[in-house]
mmCIF file of C-alpha atoms in Angstrom:
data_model
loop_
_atom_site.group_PDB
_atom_site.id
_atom_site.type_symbol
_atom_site.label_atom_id
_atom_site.label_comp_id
_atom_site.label_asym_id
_atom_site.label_seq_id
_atom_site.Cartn_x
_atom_site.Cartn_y
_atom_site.Cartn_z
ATOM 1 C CA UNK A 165 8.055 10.891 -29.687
ATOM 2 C CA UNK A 166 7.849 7.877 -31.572
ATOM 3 C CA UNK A 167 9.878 4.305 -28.909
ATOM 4 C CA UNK A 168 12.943 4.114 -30.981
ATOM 5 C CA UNK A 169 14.933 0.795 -30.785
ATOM 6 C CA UNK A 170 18.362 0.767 -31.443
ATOM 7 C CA UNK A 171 21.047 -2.565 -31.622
ATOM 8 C CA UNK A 172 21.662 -1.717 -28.188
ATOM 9 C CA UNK A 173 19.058 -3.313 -26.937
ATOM 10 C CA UNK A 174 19.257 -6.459 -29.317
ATOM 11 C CA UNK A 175 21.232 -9.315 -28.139
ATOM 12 C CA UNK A 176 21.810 -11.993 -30.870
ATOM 13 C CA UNK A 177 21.848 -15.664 -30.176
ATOM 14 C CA UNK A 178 24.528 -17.471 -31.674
ATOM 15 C CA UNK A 179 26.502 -21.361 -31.109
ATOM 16 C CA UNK A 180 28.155 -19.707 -28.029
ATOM 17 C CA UNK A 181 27.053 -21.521 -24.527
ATOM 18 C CA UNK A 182 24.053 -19.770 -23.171
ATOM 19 C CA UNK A 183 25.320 -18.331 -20.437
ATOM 20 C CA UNK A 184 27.463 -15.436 -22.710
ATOM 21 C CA UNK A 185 24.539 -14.324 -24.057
ATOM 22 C CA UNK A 186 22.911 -14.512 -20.859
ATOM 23 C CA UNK A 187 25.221 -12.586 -19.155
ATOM 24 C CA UNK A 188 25.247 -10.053 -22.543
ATOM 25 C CA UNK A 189 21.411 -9.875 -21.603
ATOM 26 C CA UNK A 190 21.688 -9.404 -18.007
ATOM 27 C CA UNK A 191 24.655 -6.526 -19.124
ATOM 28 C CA UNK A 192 21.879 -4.568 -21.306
ATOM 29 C CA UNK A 193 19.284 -4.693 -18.772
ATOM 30 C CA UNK A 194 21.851 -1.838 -16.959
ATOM 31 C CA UNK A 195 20.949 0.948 -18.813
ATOM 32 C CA UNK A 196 18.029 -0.304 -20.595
ATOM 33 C CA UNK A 197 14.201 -1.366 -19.586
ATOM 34 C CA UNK A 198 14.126 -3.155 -22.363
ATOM 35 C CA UNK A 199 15.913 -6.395 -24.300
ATOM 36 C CA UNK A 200 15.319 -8.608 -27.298
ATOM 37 C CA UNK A 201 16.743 -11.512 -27.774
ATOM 38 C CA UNK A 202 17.049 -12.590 -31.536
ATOM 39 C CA UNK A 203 17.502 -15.816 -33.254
ATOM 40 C CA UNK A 204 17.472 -18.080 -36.340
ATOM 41 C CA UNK A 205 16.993 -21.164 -36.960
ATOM 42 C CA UNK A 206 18.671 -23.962 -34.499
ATOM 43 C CA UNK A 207 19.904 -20.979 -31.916
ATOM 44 C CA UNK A 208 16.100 -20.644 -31.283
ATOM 45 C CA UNK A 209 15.446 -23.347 -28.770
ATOM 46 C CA UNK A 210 18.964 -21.433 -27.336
ATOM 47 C CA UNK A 211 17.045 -18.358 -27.229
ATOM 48 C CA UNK A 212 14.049 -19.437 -25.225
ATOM 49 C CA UNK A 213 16.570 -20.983 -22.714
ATOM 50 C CA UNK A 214 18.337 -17.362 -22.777
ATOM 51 C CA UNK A 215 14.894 -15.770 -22.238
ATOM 52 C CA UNK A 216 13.910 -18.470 -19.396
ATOM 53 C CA UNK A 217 16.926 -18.589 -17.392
ATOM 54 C CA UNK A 218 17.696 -14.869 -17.514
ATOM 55 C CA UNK A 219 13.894 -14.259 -15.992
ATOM 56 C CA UNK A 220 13.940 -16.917 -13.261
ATOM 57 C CA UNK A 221 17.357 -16.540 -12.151
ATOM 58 C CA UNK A 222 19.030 -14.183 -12.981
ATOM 59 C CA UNK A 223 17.241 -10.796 -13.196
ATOM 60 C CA UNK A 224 13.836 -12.036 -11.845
ATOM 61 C CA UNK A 225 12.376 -8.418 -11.916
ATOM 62 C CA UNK A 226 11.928 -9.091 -15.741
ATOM 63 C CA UNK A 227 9.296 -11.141 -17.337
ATOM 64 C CA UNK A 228 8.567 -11.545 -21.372
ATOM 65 C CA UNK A 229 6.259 -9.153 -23.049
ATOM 66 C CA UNK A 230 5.672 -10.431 -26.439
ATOM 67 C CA UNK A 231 7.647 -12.887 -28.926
ATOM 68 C CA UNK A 232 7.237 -12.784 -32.142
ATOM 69 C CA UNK A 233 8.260 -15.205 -34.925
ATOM 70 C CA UNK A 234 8.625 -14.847 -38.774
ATOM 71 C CA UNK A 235 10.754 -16.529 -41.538
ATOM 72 C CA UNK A 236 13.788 -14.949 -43.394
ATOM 73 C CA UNK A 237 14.931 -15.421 -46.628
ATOM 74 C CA UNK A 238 18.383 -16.439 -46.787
ATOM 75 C CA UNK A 239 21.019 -16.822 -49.704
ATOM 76 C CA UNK A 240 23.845 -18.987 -48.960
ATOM 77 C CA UNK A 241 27.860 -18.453 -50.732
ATOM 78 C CA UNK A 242 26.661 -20.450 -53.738
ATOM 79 C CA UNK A 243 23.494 -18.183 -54.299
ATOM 80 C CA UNK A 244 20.905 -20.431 -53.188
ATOM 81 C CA UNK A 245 18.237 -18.654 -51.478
ATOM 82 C CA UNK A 246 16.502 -20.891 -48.194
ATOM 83 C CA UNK A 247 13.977 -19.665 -45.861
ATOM 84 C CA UNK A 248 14.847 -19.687 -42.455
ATOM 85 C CA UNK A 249 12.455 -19.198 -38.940
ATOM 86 C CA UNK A 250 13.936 -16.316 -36.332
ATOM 87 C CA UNK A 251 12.240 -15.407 -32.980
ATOM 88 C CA UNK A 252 12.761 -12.228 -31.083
ATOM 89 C CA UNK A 253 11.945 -12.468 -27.359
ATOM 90 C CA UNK A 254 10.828 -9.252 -25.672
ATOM 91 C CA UNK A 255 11.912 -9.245 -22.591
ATOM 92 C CA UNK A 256 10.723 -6.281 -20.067
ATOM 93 C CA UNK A 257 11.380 -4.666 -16.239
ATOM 94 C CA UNK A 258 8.138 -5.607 -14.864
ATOM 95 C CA UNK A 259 6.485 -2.272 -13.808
ATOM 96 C CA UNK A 260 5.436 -3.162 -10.214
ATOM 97 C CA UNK A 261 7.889 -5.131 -8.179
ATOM 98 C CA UNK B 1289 -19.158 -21.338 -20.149
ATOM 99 C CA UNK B 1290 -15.601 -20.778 -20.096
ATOM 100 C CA UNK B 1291 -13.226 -21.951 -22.971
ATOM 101 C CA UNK B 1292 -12.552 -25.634 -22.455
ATOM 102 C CA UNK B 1293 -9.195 -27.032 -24.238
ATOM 103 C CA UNK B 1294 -8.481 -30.706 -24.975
ATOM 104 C CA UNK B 1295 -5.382 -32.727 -25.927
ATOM 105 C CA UNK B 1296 -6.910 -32.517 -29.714
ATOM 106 C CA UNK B 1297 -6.189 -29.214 -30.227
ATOM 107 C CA UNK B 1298 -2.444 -29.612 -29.256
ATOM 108 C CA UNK B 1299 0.159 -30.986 -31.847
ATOM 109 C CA UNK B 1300 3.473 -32.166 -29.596
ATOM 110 C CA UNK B 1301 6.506 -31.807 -31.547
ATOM 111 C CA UNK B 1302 8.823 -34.581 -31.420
ATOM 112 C CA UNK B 1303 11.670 -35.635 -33.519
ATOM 113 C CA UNK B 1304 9.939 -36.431 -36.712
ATOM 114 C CA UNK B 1305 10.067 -34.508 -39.798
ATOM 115 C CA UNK B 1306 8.901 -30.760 -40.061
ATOM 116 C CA UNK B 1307 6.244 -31.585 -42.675
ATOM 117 C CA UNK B 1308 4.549 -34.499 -40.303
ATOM 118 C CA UNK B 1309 3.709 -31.905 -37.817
ATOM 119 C CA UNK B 1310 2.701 -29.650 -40.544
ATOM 120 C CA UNK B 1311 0.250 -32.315 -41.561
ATOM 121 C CA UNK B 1312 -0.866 -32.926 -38.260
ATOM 122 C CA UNK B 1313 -1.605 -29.075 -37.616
ATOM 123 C CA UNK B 1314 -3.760 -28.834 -40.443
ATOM 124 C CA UNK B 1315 -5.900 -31.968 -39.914
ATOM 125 C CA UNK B 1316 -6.411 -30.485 -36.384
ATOM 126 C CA UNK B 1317 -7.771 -26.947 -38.383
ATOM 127 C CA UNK B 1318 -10.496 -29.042 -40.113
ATOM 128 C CA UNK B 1319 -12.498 -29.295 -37.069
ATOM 129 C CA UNK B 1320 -10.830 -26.521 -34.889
ATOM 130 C CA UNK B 1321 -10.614 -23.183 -34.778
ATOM 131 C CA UNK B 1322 -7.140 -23.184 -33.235
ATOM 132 C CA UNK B 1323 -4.192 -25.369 -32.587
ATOM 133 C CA UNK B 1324 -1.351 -25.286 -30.308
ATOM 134 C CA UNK B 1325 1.961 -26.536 -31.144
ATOM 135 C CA UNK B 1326 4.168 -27.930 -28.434
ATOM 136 C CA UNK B 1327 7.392 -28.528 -27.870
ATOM 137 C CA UNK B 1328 10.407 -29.132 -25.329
ATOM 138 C CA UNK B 1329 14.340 -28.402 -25.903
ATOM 139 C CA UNK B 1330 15.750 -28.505 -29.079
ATOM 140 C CA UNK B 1331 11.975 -29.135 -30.676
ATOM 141 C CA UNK B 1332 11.393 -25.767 -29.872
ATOM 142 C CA UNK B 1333 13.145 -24.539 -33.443
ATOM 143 C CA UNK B 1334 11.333 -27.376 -35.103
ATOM 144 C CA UNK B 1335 8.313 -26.199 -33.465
ATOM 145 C CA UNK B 1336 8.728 -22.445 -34.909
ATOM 146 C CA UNK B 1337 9.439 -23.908 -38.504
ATOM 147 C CA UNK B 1338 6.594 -26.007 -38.163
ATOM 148 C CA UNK B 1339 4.527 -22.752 -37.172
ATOM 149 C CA UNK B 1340 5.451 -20.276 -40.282
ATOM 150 C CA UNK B 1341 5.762 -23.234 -42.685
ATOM 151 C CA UNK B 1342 2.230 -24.047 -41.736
ATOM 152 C CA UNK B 1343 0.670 -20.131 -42.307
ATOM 153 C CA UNK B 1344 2.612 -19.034 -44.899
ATOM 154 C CA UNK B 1345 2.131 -22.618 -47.397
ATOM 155 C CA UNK B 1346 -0.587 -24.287 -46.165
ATOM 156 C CA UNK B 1347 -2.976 -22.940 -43.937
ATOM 157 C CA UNK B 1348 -2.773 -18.850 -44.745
ATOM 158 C CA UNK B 1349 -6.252 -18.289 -43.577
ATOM 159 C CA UNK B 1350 -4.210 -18.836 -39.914
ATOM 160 C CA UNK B 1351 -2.229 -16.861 -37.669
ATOM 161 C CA UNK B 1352 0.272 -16.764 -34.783
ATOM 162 C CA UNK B 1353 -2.187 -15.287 -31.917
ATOM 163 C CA UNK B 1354 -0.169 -15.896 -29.138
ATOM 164 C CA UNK B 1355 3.221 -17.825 -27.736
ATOM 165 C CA UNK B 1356 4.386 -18.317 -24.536
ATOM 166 C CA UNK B 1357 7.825 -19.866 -23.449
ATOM 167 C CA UNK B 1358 8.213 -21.925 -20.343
ATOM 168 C CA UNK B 1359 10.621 -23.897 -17.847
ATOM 169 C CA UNK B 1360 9.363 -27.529 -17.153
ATOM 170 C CA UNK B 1361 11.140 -29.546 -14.731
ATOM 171 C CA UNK B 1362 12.035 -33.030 -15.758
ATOM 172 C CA UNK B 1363 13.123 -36.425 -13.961
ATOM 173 C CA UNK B 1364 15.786 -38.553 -15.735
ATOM 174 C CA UNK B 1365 15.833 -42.433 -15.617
ATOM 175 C CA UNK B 1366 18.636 -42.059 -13.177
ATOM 176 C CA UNK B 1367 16.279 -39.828 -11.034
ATOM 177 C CA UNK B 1368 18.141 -36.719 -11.494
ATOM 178 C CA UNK B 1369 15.854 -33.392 -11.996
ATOM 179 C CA UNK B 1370 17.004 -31.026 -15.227
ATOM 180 C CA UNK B 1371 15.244 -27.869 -16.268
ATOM 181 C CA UNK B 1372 14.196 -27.824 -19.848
ATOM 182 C CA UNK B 1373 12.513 -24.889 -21.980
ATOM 183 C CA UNK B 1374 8.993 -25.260 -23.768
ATOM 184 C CA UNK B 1375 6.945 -23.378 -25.907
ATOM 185 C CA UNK B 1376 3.340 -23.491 -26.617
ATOM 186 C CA UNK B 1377 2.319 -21.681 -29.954
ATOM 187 C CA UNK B 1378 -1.223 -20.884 -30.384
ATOM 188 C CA UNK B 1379 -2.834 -20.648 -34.396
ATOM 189 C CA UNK B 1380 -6.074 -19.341 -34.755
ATOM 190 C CA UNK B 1381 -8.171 -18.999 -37.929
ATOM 191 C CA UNK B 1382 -7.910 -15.158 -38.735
ATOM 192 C CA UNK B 1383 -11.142 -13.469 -38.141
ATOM 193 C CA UNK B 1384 -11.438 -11.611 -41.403
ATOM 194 C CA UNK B 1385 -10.340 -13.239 -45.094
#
């Protein structure tokens, strides 16, 4: 059986303060051993604070496994295309506490 | 002999434009055989452009091999403490062309 990973698990970083999306992470960590946090663009410096206040203060039992970054290609309303950077932050229950 | 790293591997991102770092980055490549690009707070989305603009236009013999996120803590000219996120992204020269 093949890790599947649903939206579930995904929490998206937006303009919101970082504590929402904090709290959204700290929320999926519930039923889940496993969140990503996902961002583009400006929200990414919002996503490493996410990543890094969720791990030392909130749910300290979790640490980051990998992050990953990669550029998306982006068409705005007047069909301009732009590339854009996104980051998705793997964050993990660490296995011995 | 254990890996030694100096400051002239590492590229600290600032406020200047994307394309300055860029620069930067690849200058360090011509006598390195990996960089690290820094940066603190809101540099840290500058930093990720700075990091896919740099393999995917002008250096594609490189690679992302690593990136770890941080929490530094900082001392304000009024002596107040703040915590701010950092990231350090390591490029290497891919093994195989």
């Amino acid at each position: 059986m093949t890790e599947e990973r649903t939206d579930e698990n995904v929490v998206y970083v937006g303009s919101k303060p970082p504590m929402s999306y904090v709290l959204a992470v700290i929320s999926r960590f519930s039923d889940s051993d496993d969140v990503v946090i996902k961002a583009r663009g400006r929200a990414i410096s919002r996503a490493v604070d996410i990543a890094e206040i969720t791990r030392n203060r909130f749910a300290t039992d979790t640490e980051v496994k990998e992050i990953k970054i990669s550029t998306e290609n982006l068409t705005n309303e007047e069909g301009r295309t732009s590339n854009v950077s996104s980051i998705e932050i793997y964050l993990v229950k660490k296995k011995d506490k």
